[in-house]
Coordinates of C-alpha atoms and ligand atoms in Angstrom, one line a residue:
X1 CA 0.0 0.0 0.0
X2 CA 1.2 3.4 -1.2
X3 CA 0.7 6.2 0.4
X4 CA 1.0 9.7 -1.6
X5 CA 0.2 12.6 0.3
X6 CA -1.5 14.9 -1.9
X7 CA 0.3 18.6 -1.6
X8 CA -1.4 21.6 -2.2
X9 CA 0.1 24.8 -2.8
X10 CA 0.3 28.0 -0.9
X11 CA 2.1 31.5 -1.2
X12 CA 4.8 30.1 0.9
X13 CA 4.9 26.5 0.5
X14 CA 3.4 22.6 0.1
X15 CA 0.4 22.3 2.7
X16 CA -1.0 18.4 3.0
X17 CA -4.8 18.7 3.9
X18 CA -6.6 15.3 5.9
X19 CA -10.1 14.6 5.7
X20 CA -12.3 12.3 7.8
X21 CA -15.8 11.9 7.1
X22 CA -19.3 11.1 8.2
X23 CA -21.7 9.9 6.4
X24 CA -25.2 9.6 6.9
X25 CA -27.4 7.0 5.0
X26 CA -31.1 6.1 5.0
X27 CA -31.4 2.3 6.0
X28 CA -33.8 0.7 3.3
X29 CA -36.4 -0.7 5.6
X30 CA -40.8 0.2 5.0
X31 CA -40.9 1.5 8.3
X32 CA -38.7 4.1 10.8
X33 CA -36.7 3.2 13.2
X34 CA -38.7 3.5 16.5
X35 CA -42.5 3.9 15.0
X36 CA -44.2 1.9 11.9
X37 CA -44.8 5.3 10.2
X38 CA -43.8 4.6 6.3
X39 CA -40.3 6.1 5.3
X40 CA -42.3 6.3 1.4
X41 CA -40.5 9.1 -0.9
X42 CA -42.0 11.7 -1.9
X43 CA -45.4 11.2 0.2
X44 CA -47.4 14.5 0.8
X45 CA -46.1 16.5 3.6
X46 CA -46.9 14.8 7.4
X47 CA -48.9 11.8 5.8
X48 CA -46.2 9.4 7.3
X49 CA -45.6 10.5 10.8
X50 CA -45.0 8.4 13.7
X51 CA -46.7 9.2 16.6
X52 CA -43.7 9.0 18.8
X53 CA -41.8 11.1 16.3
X54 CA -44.6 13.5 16.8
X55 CA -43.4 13.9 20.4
X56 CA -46.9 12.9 21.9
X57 CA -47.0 12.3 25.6
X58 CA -46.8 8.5 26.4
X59 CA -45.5 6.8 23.3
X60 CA -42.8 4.3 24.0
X61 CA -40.3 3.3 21.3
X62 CA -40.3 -0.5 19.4
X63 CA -36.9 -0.9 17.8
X64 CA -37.3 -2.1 13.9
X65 CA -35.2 -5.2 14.2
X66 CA -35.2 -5.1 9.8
X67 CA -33.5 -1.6 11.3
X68 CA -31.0 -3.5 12.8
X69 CA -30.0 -6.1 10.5
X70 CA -29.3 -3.8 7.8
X71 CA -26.8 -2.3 10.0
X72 CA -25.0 -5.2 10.6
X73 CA -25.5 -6.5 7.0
X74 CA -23.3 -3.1 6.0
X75 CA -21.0 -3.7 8.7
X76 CA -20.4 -7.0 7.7
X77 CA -20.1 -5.4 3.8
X78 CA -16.9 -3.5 5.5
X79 CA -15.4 -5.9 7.5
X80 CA -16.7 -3.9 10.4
X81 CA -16.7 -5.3 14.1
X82 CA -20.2 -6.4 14.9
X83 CA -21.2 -5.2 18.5
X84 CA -23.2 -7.7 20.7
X85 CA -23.9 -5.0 22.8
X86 CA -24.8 -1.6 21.7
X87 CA -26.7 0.7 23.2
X88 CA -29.4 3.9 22.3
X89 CA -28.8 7.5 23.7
X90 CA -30.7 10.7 23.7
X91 CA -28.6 13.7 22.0
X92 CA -31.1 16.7 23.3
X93 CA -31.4 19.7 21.7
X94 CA -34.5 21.9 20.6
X95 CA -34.9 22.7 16.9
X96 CA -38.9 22.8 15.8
X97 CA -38.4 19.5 13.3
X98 CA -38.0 17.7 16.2
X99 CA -40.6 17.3 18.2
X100 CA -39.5 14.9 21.0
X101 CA -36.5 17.4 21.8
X102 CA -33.7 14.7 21.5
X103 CA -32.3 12.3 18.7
X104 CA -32.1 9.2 19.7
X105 CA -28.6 7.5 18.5
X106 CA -25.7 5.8 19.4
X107 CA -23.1 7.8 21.2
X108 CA -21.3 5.7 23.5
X109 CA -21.7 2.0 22.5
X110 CA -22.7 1.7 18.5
X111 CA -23.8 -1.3 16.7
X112 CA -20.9 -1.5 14.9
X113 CA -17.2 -1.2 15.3
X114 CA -13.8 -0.7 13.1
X115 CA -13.6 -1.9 9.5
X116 CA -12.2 -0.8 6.1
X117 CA -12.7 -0.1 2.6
X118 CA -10.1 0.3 0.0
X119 CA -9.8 2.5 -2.8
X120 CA -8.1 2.4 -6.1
X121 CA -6.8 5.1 -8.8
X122 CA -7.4 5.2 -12.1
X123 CA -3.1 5.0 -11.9
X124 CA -3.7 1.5 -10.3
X125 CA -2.5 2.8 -7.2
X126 CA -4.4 1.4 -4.4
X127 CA -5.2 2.6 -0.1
X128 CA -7.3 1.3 2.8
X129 CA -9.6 3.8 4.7
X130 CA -10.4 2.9 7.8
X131 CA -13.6 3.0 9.2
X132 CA -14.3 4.1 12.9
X133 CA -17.6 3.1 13.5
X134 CA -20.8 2.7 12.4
X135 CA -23.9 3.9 15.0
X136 CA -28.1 3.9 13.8
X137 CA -29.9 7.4 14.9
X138 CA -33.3 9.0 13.8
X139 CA -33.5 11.2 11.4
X140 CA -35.0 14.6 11.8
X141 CA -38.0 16.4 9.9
X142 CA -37.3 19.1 7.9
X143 CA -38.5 22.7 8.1
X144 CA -39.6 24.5 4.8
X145 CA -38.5 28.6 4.9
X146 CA -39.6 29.2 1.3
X147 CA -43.3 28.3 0.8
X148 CA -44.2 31.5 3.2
X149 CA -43.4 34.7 3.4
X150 CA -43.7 34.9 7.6
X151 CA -44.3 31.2 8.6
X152 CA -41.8 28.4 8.5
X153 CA -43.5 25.1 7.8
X154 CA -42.7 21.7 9.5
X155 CA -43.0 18.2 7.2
X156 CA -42.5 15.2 9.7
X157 CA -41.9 13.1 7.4
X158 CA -38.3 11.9 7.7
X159 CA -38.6 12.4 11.4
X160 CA -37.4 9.2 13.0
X161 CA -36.3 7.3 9.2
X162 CA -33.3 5.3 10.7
X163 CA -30.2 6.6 9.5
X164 CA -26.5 4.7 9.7
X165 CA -23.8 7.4 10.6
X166 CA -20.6 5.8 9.0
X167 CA -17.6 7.5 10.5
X168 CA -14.2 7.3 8.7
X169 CA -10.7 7.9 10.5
X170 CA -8.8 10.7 9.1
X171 CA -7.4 8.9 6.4
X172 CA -7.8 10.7 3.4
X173 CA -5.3 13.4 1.8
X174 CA -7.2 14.5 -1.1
X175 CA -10.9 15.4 -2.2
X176 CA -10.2 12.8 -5.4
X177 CA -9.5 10.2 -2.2
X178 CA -12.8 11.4 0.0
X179 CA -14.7 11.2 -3.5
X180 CA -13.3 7.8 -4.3
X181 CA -14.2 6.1 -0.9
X182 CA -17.7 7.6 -1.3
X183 CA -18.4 6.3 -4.2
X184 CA -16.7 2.9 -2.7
X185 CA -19.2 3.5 0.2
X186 CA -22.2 4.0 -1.9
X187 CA -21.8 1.2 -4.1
X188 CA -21.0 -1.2 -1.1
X189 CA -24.9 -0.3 0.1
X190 CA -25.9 -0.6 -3.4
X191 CA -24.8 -4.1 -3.0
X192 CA -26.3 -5.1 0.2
X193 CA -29.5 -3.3 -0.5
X194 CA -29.3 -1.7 2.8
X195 CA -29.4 1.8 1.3
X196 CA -30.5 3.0 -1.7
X197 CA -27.8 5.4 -2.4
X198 CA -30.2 8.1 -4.0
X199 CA -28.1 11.7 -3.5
X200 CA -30.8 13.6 -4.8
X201 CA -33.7 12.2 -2.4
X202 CA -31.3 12.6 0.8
X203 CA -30.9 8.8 1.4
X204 CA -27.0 9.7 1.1
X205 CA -25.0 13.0 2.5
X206 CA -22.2 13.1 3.8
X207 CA -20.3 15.9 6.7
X208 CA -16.5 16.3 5.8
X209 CA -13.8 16.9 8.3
X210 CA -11.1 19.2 6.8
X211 CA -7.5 20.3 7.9
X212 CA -4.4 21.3 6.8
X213 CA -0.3 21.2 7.6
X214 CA 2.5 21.3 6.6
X215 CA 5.0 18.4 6.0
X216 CA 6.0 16.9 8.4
X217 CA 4.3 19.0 11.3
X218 CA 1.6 17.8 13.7
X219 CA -2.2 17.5 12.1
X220 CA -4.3 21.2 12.1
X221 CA -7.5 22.1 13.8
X222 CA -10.1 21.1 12.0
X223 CA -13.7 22.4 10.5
X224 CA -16.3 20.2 9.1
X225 CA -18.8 21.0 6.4
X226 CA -21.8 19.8 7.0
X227 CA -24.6 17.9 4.8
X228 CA -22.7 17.8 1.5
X229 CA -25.4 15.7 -0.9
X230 CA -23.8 15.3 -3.9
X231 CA -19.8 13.6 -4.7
X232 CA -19.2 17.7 -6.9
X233 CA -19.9 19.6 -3.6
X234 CA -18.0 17.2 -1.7
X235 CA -14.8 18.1 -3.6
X236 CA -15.5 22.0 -4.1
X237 CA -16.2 21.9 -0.4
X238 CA -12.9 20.5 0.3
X239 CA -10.8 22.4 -2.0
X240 CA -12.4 25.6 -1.0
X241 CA -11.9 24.5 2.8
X242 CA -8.3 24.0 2.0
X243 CA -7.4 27.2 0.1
X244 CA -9.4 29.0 3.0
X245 CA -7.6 27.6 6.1
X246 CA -4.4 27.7 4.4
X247 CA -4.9 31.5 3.4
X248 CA -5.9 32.3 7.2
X249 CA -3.0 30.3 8.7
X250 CA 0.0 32.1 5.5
X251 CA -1.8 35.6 6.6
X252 CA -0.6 34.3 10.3
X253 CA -4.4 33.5 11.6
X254 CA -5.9 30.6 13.5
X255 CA -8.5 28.2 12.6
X256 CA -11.2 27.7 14.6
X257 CA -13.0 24.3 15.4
X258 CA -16.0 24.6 13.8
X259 CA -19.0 23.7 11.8
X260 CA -19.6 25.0 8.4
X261 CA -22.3 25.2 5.5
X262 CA -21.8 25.0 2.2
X263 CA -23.1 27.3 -0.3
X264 CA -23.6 25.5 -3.8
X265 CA -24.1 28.8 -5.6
X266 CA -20.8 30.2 -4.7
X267 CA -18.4 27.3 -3.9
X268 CA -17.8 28.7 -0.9
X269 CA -18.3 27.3 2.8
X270 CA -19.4 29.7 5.7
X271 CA -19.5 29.8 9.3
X272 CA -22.8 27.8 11.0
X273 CA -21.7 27.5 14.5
X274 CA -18.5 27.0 16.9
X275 CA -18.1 23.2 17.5
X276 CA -20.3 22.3 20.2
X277 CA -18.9 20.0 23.1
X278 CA -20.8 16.2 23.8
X279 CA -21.9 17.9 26.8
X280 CA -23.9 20.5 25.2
X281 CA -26.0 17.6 24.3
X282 CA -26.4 15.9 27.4
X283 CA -25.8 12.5 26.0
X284 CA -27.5 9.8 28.5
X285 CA -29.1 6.5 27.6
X286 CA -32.3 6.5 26.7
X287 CA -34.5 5.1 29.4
X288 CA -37.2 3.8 27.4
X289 CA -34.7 1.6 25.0
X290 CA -33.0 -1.1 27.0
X291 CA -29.4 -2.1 25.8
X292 CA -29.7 -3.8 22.2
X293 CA -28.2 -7.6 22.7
X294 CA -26.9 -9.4 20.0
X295 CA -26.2 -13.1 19.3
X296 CA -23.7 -14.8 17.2
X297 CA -27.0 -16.9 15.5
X298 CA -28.8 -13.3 14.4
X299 CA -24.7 -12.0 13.0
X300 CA -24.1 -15.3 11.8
X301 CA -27.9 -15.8 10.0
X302 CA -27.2 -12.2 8.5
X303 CA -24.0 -13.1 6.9
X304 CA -25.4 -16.2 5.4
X305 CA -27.1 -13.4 3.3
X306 CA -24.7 -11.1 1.5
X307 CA -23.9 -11.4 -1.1
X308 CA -20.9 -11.8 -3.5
X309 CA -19.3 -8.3 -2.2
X310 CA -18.0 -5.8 -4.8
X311 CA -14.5 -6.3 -4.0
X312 CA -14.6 -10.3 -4.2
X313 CA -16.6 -9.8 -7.3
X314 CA -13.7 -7.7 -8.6
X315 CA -10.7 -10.1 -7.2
X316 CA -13.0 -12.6 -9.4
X317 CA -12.5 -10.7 -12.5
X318 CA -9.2 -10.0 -12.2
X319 CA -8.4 -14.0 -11.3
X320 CA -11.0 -15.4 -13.7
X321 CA -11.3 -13.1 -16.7
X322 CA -7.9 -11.8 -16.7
X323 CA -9.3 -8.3 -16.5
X324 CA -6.6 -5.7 -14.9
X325 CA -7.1 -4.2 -11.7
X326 CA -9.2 -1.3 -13.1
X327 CA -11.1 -2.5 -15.2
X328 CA -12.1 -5.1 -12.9
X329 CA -13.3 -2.3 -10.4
X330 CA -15.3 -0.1 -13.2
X331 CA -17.2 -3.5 -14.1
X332 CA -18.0 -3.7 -10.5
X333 CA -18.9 -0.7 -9.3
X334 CA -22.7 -2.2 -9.2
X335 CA -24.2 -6.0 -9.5
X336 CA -26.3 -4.6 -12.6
X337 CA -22.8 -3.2 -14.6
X338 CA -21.0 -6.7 -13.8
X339 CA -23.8 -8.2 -14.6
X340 CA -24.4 -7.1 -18.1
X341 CA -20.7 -8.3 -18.7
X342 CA -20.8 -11.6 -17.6
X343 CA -23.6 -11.9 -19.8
X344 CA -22.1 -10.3 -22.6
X345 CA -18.9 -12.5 -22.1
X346 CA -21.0 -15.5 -22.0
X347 CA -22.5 -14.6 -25.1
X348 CA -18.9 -14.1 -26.8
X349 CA -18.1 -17.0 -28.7
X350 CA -14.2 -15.9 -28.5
X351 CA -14.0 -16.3 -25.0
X352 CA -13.5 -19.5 -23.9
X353 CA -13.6 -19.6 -20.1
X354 CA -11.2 -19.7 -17.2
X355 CA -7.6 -20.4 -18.0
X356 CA -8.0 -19.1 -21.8
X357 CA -7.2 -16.5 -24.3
X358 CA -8.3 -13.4 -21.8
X359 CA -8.1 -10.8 -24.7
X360 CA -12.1 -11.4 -25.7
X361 CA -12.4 -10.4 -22.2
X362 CA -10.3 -7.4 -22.2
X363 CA -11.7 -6.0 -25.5
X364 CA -15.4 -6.9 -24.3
X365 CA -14.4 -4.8 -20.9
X366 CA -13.2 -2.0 -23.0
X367 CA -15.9 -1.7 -25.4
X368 CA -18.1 -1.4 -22.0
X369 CA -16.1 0.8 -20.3
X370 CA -15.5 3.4 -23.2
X371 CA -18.3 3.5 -25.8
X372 CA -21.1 2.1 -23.6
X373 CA -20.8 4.0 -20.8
X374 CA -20.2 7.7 -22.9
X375 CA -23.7 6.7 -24.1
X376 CA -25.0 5.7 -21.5
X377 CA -23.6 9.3 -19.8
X378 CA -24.6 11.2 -22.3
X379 CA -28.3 10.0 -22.6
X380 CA -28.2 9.7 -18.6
X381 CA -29.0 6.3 -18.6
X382 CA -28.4 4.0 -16.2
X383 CA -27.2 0.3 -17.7
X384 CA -30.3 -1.7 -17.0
X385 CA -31.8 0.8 -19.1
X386 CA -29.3 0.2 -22.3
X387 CA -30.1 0.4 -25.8
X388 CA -27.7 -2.0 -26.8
X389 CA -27.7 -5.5 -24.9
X390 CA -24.5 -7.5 -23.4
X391 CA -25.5 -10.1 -26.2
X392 CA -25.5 -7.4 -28.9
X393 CA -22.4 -5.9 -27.3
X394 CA -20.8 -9.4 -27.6
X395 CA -22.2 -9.8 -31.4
X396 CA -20.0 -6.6 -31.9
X397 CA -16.9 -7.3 -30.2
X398 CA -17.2 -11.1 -31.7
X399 CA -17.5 -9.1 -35.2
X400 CA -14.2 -7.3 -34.4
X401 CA -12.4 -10.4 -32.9
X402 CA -13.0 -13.0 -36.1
X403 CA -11.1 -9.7 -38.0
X404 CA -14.8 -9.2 -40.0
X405 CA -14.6 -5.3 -39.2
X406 CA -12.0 -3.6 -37.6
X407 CA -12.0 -1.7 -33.9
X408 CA -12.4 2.0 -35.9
X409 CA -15.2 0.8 -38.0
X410 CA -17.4 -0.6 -35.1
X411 CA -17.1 2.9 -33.5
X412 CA -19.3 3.9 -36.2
X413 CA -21.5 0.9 -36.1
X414 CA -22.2 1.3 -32.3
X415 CA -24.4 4.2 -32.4
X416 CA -26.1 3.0 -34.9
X417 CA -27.3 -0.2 -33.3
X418 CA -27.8 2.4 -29.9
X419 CA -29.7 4.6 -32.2
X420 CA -31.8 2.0 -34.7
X421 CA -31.7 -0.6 -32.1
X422 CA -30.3 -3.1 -35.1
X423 CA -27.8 -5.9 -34.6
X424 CA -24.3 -5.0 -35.6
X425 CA -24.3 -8.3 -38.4
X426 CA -27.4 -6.6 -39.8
X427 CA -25.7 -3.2 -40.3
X428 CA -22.1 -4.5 -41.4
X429 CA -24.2 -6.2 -43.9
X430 CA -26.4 -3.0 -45.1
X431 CA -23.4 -0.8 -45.1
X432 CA -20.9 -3.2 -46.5
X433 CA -18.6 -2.4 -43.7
X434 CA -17.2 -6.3 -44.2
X435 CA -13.1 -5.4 -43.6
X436 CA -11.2 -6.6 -47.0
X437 CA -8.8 -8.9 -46.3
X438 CA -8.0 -9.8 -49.6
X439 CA -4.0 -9.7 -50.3
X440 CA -5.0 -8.6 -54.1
X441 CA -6.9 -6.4 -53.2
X442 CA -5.0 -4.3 -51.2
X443 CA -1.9 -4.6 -53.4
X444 CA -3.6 -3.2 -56.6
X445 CA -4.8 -0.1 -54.5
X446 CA -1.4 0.9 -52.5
X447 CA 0.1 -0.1 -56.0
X448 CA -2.2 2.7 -57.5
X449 CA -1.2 5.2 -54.7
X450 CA 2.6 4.6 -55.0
X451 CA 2.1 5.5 -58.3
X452 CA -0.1 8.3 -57.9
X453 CA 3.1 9.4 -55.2
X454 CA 6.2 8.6 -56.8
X455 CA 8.0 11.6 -55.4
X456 CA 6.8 10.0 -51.9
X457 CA 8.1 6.8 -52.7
X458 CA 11.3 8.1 -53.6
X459 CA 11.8 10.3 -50.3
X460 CA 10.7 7.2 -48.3
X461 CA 13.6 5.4 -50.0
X462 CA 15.7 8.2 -49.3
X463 CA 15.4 8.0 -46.1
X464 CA 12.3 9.7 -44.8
X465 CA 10.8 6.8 -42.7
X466 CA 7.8 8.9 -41.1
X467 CA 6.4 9.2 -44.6
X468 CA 5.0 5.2 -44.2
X469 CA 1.9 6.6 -42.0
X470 CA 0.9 8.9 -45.1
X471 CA 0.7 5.8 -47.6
X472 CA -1.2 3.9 -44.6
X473 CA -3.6 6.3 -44.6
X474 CA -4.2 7.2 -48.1
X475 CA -4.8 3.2 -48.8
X476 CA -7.5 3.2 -45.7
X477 CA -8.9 6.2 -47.0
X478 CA -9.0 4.7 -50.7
X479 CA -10.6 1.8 -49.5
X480 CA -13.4 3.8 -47.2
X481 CA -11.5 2.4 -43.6
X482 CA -12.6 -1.5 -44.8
X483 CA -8.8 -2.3 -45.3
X484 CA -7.4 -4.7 -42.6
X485 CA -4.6 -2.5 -41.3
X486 CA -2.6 -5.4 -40.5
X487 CA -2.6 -6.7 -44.0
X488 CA -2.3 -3.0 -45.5
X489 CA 1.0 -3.0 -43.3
X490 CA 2.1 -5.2 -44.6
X491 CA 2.0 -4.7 -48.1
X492 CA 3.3 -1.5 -48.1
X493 CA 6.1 -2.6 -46.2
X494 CA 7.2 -5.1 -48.5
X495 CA 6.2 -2.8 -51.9
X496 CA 7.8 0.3 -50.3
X497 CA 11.2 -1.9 -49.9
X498 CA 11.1 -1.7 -53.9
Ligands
ADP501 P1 -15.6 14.3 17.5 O1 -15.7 13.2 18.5 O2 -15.2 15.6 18.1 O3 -16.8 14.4 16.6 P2 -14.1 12.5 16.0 O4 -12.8 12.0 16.5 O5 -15.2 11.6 16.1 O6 -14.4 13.9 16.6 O7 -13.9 12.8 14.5 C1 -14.9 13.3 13.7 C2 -14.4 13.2 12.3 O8 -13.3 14.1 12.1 C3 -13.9 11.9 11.8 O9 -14.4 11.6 10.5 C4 -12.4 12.0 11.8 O10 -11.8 11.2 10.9 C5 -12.3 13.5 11.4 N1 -11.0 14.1 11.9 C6 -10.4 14.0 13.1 N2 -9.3 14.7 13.2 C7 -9.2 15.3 12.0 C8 -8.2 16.2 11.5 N3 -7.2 16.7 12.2 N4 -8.4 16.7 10.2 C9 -9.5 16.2 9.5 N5 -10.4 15.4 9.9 C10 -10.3 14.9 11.2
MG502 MG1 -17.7 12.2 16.3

């Protein structure tokens, strides 16, 4: 494991910045956490409230064991330690979205303990970031400034949805790295289906911790931005963070421990409050929720249930497919991505399994990774919703493979199958896009450009060796891009010689 500090730069030298961050995600479970109120989407303002999310006199809270589960099911996704005993506690502070007056999570004892995740670069380049804990809490309701021009409005509606707080140690040196082990994060829950990893709806936000030094001094004070819902603001908040505290520490300031907002319109991040002490909150246990106790059967039963995790997956692509490390992790980022290439390699009649040939793989992987998903980007589509199946996919790469048309020449066919939703045989076979193979062929056409280039020929005799590309192309371009450049190669090589 390498570990390359990312540097930035000030007016008077390198500054290395460390981030550690929290992230909040909405357990997918019917019901909240404490109440059988729905946790439904998009539902009309208050229709799903929980009386005991309400804050009405008397109601006792039932823990949602589904609740619980899914915790452990993501801890067990992380390599997390799985707590036998955890415990609830009442953070109490007023704010009018919440009713009862405290937010019941885990302070002292959470459900689950340290794990990992590891990242990768595009470079190859690979980390670990550990994971501190992971504790369940309520959510709270939201209040809605913008529908009146005096009154605030209250929507219950999240109040009480069970979140997971996912807490990372400081291990991060960059915003590419905190972006990277997000996205790692997000597609793990994905995975396990305990979190539907939905930015936009809120089900996934994250608070990042940021500070700066300079090499080889002791870590700075930090401030952490809170509720960052999107991976873009995540990394403007951290850059902009970074150039601010080392601007205020060059200009011979002090940072403050605090808590800061981020302001999507400018890019910029802005004071919210001084870091508050635990005390503030007057942590205690809540009375009504007795310890949560564990057994190895429930963990064990729970385990029996994941499945096969994104990085096994990848370690099985790499091992089985030949795929390199990369490649292996873009095919895996979801089940539905690696699915649609296992089916598409089991459609390829190239690839021949385990222990063969892996380059049907490889060009299969690449064909996915570039052309499929730039269209898939570009039409903002996710891959279950494809216009070109892994078996089509396959019929092209298969088309490329047997040498009937080359790599340049499917680039052109692709979007038309996307676009006309045709096979690629069926539009090889319109267009007469068939690659000529034919020795003859070939010969009588560079013969014909030799000639048309005699000067050319002669300098390339001469001497002037870079000239070999021009004939290459003007025989492809004679012969529409059908030419199979190895053959064309060829013959020039050996005419050219004279
Ligand atoms: P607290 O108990 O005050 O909330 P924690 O130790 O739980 O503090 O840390 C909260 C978050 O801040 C964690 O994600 C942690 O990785 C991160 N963090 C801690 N120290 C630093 C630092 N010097 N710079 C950046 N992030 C930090
Ligand atoms: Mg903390």
């Amino acid at each position: 494991m390498t570990q390359k500090r990312f540097m930035y730069q000030g007016n008077t030298g390198h500054w290395e910045v460390v981030i550690g961050l929290e992230v909040h995600a909405q357990v997918t479970s019917q019901a909240k956490l404490f109440a059988r109120a729905s946790t439904k989407f998009g539902s009309e303002p208050n229709a799903n409230v929980g009386l005991l999310d309400a804050g009405l006199p008397g109601m006792l809270p039932v823990i949602n064991q589904e609740c619980i589960a899914q915790a452990v099911k993501t801890g067990l996704g992380f390599g997390g330690q799985i707590n036998l005993y955890s415990q609830f506690d009442r953070k109490n502070y007023f704010y009018p979205d919440l009713p009862l007056g405290y937010q019941i999570t885990q302070h002292y004892h959470p459900i689950v303990g340290e794990g990992a995740l590891p990242i990768e670069f595009e470079d190859g380049r690979q980390k670990e970031v550990r994971i501190e804990r992971l504790h369940l809490e309520t959510d709270a309701g939201k209040s809605i400034h913008d529908q009146h021009p005096e009154k605030t409005y209250v929507d219950l509606n999240r109040a009480g949805v069970a979140l997971m707080e996912i807490v990372t140690k400081p291990d991060m040196h960059s915003a590419e790295e905190a972006a990277l082990f997000f996205t790692k994060l997000r597609n793990l829950v994905r995975y396990l289906g305990t979190c539907d990893g939905n930015m936009e709806q809120g089900s996934m936000r994250a608070d990042v911790n940021v500070s700066v030094n300079r090499p080889g001094e002791d870590w700075g004070t930090r401030c952490e931005v809170k509720n960052l819902n999107s991976i873009r603001f995540m990394t403007q908040a951290i850059h902009f963070e970074a150039a601010r505290q080392i601007e205020v520490l060059e200009n011979g300031g002090e940072i403050i421990q605090e808590t800061r907002l981020f302001d999507p319109n400018k890019g910029e991040t802005r004071p919210m409050r001084s870091k508050e002490d635990a005390q503030d909150y007057r942590y205690l246990p809540d009375p009504d929720l007795p310890p949560l106790r564990l057994d190895d059967v429930f963990v064990e039963e729970i385990r029996k249930t994941l499945p096969e995790l994104p990085h096994d997956k990848k370690a099985r692509f790499v091992a089985d497919f030949g795929l390199p490390s990369y490649d292996a992790e873009v095919l895996t980022q979801s089940r539905d991505i690696a699915d649609y290439y296992e089916a598409g390699l089991e459609a390829l009649p190239s690839w021949k399994g385990k222990g063969s040939d892996t380059k049907p793989a490889k060009i299969l992987a690449n064909w996915a990774i570039s052309e499929l998903f730039a269209l898939l980007n570009k039409e903002d589509l996710t891959i279950s919703e494809s216009k070109v199946s892994a078996k089509s996919l396959a019929e092209l790469v298969e088309l490329i493979l047997s040498g009937t048309i080359s790599g340049k020449i499917a680039k052109d066919v692709f979007p038309i199958m996307w676009a006309e939703g045709k096979s690629a045989d069926q539009i090889v076979e319109e267009k007469g896009l068939k690659q000529v193979s034919d020795t003859g062929a070939i010969e009588a056409e560079v013969e014909k450009i030799m000639a048309q280039h005699a000067d050319k020929v002669q300098e390339y005799r001469a001497g002037k060796e870079k000239l070999f590309g021009f004939f290459v192309g003007q025989v492809m371009k004679a012969m529409a891009g059908k030419a199979n450049p190895g053959v064309v190669n060829q013959v020039i090589q050996d005419k050219l010689k004279g």
